[in-house]
Tab-separated table of C-alpha atoms in Angstrom:
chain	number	residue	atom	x	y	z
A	1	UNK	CA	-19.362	12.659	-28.899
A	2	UNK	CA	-16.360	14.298	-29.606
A	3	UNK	CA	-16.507	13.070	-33.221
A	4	UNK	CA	-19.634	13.658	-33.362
A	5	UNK	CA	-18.763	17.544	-32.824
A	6	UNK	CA	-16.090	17.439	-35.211
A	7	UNK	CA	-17.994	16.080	-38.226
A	8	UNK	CA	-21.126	18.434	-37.234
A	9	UNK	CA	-18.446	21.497	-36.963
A	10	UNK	CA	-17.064	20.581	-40.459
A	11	UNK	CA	-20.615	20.106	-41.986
A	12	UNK	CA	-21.946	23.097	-41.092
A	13	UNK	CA	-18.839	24.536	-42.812
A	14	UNK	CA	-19.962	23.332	-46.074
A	15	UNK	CA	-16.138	22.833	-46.927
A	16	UNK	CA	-12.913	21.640	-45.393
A	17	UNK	CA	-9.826	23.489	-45.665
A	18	UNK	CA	-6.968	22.765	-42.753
A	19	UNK	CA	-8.288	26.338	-41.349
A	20	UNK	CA	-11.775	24.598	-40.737
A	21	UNK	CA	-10.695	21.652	-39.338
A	22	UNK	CA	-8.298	23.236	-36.865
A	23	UNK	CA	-11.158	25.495	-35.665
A	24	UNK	CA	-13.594	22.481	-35.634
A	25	UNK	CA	-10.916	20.571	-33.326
A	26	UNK	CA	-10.445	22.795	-30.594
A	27	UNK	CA	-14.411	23.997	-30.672
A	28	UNK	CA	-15.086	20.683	-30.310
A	29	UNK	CA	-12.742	20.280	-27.783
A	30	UNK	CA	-14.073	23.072	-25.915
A	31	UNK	CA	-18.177	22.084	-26.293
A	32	UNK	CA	-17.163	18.383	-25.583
A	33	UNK	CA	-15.129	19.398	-22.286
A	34	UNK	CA	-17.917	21.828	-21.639
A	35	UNK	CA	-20.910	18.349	-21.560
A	36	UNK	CA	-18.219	16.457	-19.368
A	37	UNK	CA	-18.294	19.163	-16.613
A	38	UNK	CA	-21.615	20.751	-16.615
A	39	UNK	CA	-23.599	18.290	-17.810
A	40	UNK	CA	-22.795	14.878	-16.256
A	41	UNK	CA	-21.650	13.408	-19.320
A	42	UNK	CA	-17.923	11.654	-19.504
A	43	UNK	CA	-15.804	9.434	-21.586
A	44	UNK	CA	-17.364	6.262	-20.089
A	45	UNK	CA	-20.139	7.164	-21.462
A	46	UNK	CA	-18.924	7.672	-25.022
A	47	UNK	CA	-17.970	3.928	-25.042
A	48	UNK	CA	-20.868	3.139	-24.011
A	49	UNK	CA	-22.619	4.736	-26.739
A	50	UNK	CA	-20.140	3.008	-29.328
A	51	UNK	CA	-20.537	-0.561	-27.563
A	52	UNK	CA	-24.289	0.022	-28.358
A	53	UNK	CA	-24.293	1.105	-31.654
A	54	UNK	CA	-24.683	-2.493	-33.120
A	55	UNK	CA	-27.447	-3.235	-31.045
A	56	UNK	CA	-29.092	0.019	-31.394
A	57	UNK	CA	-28.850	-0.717	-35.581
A	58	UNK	CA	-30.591	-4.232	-34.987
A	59	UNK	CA	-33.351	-2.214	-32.946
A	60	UNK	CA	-33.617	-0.270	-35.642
A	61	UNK	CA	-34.201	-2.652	-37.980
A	62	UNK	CA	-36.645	-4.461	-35.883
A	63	UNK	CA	-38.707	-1.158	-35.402
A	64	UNK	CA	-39.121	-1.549	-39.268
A	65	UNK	CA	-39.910	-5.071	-39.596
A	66	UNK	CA	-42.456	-4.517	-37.076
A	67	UNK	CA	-44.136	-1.151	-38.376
A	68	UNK	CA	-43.961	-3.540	-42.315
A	69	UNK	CA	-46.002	-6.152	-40.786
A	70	UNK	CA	-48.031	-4.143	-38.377
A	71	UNK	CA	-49.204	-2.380	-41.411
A	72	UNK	CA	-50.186	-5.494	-43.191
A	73	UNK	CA	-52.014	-6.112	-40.173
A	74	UNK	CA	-53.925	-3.365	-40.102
A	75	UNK	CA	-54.842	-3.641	-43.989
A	76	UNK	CA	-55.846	-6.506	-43.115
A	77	UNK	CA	-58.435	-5.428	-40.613
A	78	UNK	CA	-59.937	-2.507	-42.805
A	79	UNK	CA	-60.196	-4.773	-45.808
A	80	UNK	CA	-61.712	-7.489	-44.254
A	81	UNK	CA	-65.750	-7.133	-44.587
A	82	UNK	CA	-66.293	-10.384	-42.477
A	83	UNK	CA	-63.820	-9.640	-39.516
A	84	UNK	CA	-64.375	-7.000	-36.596
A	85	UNK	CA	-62.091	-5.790	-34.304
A	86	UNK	CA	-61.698	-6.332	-30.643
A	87	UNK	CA	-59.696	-3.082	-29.370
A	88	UNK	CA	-58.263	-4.122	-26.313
A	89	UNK	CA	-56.428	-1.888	-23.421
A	90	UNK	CA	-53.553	-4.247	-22.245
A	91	UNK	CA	-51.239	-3.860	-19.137
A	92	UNK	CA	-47.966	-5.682	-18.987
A	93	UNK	CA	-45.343	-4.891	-16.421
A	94	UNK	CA	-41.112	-5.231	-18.263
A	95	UNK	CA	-38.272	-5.377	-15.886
A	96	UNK	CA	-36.226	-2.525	-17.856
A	97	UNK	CA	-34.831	-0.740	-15.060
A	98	UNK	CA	-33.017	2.557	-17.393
A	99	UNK	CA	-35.837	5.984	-18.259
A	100	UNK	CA	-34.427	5.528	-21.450
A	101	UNK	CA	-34.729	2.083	-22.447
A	102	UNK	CA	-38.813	2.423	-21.374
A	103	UNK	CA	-38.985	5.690	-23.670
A	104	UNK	CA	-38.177	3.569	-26.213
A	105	UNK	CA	-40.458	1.139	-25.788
A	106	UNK	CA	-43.179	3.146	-25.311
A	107	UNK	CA	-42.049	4.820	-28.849
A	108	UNK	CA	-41.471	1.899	-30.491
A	109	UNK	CA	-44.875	0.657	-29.617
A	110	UNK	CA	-46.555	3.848	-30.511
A	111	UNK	CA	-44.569	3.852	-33.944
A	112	UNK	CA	-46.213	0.291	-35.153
A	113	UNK	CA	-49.345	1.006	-36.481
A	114	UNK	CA	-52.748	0.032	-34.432
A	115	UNK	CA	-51.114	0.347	-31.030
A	116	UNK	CA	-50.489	3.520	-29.156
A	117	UNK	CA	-49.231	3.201	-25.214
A	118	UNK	CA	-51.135	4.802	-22.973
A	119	UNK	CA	-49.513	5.532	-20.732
A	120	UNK	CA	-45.863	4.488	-18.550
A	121	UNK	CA	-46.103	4.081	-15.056
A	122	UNK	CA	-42.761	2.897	-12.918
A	123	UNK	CA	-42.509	-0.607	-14.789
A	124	UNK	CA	-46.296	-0.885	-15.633
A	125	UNK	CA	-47.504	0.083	-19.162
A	126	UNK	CA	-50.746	0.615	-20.908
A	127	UNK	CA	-51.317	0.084	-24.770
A	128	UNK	CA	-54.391	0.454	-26.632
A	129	UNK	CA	-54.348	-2.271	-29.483
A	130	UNK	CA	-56.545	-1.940	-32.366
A	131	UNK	CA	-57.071	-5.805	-32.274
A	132	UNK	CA	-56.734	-7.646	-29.447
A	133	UNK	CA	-54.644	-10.142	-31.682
A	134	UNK	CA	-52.482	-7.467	-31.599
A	135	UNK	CA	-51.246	-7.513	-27.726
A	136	UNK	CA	-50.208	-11.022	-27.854
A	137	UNK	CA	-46.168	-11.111	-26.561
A	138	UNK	CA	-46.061	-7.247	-26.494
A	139	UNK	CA	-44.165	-8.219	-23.085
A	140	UNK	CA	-41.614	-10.059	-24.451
A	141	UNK	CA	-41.432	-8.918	-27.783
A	142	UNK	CA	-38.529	-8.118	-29.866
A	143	UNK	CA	-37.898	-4.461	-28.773
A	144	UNK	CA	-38.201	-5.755	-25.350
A	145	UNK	CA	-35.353	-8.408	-25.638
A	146	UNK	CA	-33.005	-6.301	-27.720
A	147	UNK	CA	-33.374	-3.394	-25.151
A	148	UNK	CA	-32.664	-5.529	-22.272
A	149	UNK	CA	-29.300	-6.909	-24.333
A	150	UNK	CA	-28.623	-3.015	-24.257
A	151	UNK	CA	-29.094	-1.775	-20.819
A	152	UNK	CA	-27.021	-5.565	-20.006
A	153	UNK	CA	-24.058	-3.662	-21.833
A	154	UNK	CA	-24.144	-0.494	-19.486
């Protein structure tokens, strides 16, 4: 995060000269050690967030795939004169135990085109599919896989 700070501190800048950076390191310094005691964040933390990264970048790339051929999908269904489609409310329960890995779920499933979830509820979700082609292995999809291989890393 610290980094993070840094290279925000020297953008903002719009130039780097040794004055700049100097500032930028003991700003940074001071903001960073600022998060660590008011607002429960630490250095653990920070490698925690760089042991993810990888994973978060395959996520990433999934979330694509997945919104590419949700939206073929979903062409698929307006084009089609002879096919009608079944929306469907499904409810699936996911052991994710962190807020943040069932945020992005949720998201994720929101962001493909022709499903929206409904709602989150403890470990029980709801999502509204278009088709109900569409909710077949929402449980253990992708997303759901890669974000249990992250919250395995915490």
């Amino acid at each position: 995060m610290y980094l993070i700070f840094l290279s925000f501190w020297i953008m903002l800048n719009g130039r780097f000269t040794w004055e700049i950076f100097l500032f930028g390191l003991a700003i940074s310094a001071a903001v960073y050690f600022f998060i660590c005691r008011f607002m429960d964040y630490s250095l653990r933390k920070d490698f925690l967030l760089y042991k993810n990264t990888g994973l978060f970048l395959t996520f990433l790339g999934v979330l694509v795939k997945e919104i590419a051929k949700a939206n073929l999908n979903v062409l698929r269904l307006i084009l089609s004169q002879k096919y009608r489609p079944e929306p469907a409310l499904v409810y699936f329960k996911t052991d994710l135990k962190s807020s943040i890995c069932k945020v992005l779920l949720a998201n994720s499933i929101t962001l493909t085109p022709g499903t929206i979830t409904v709602s989150v509820e403890g470990n029980e979700f709801c999502v509204h599919c278009l088709d109900k082609d569409m909710a077949e292995g929402i449980e253990e999809s992708d997303f759901v896989r890669l974000l249990r291989k992250m919250e395995a890393g915490r």
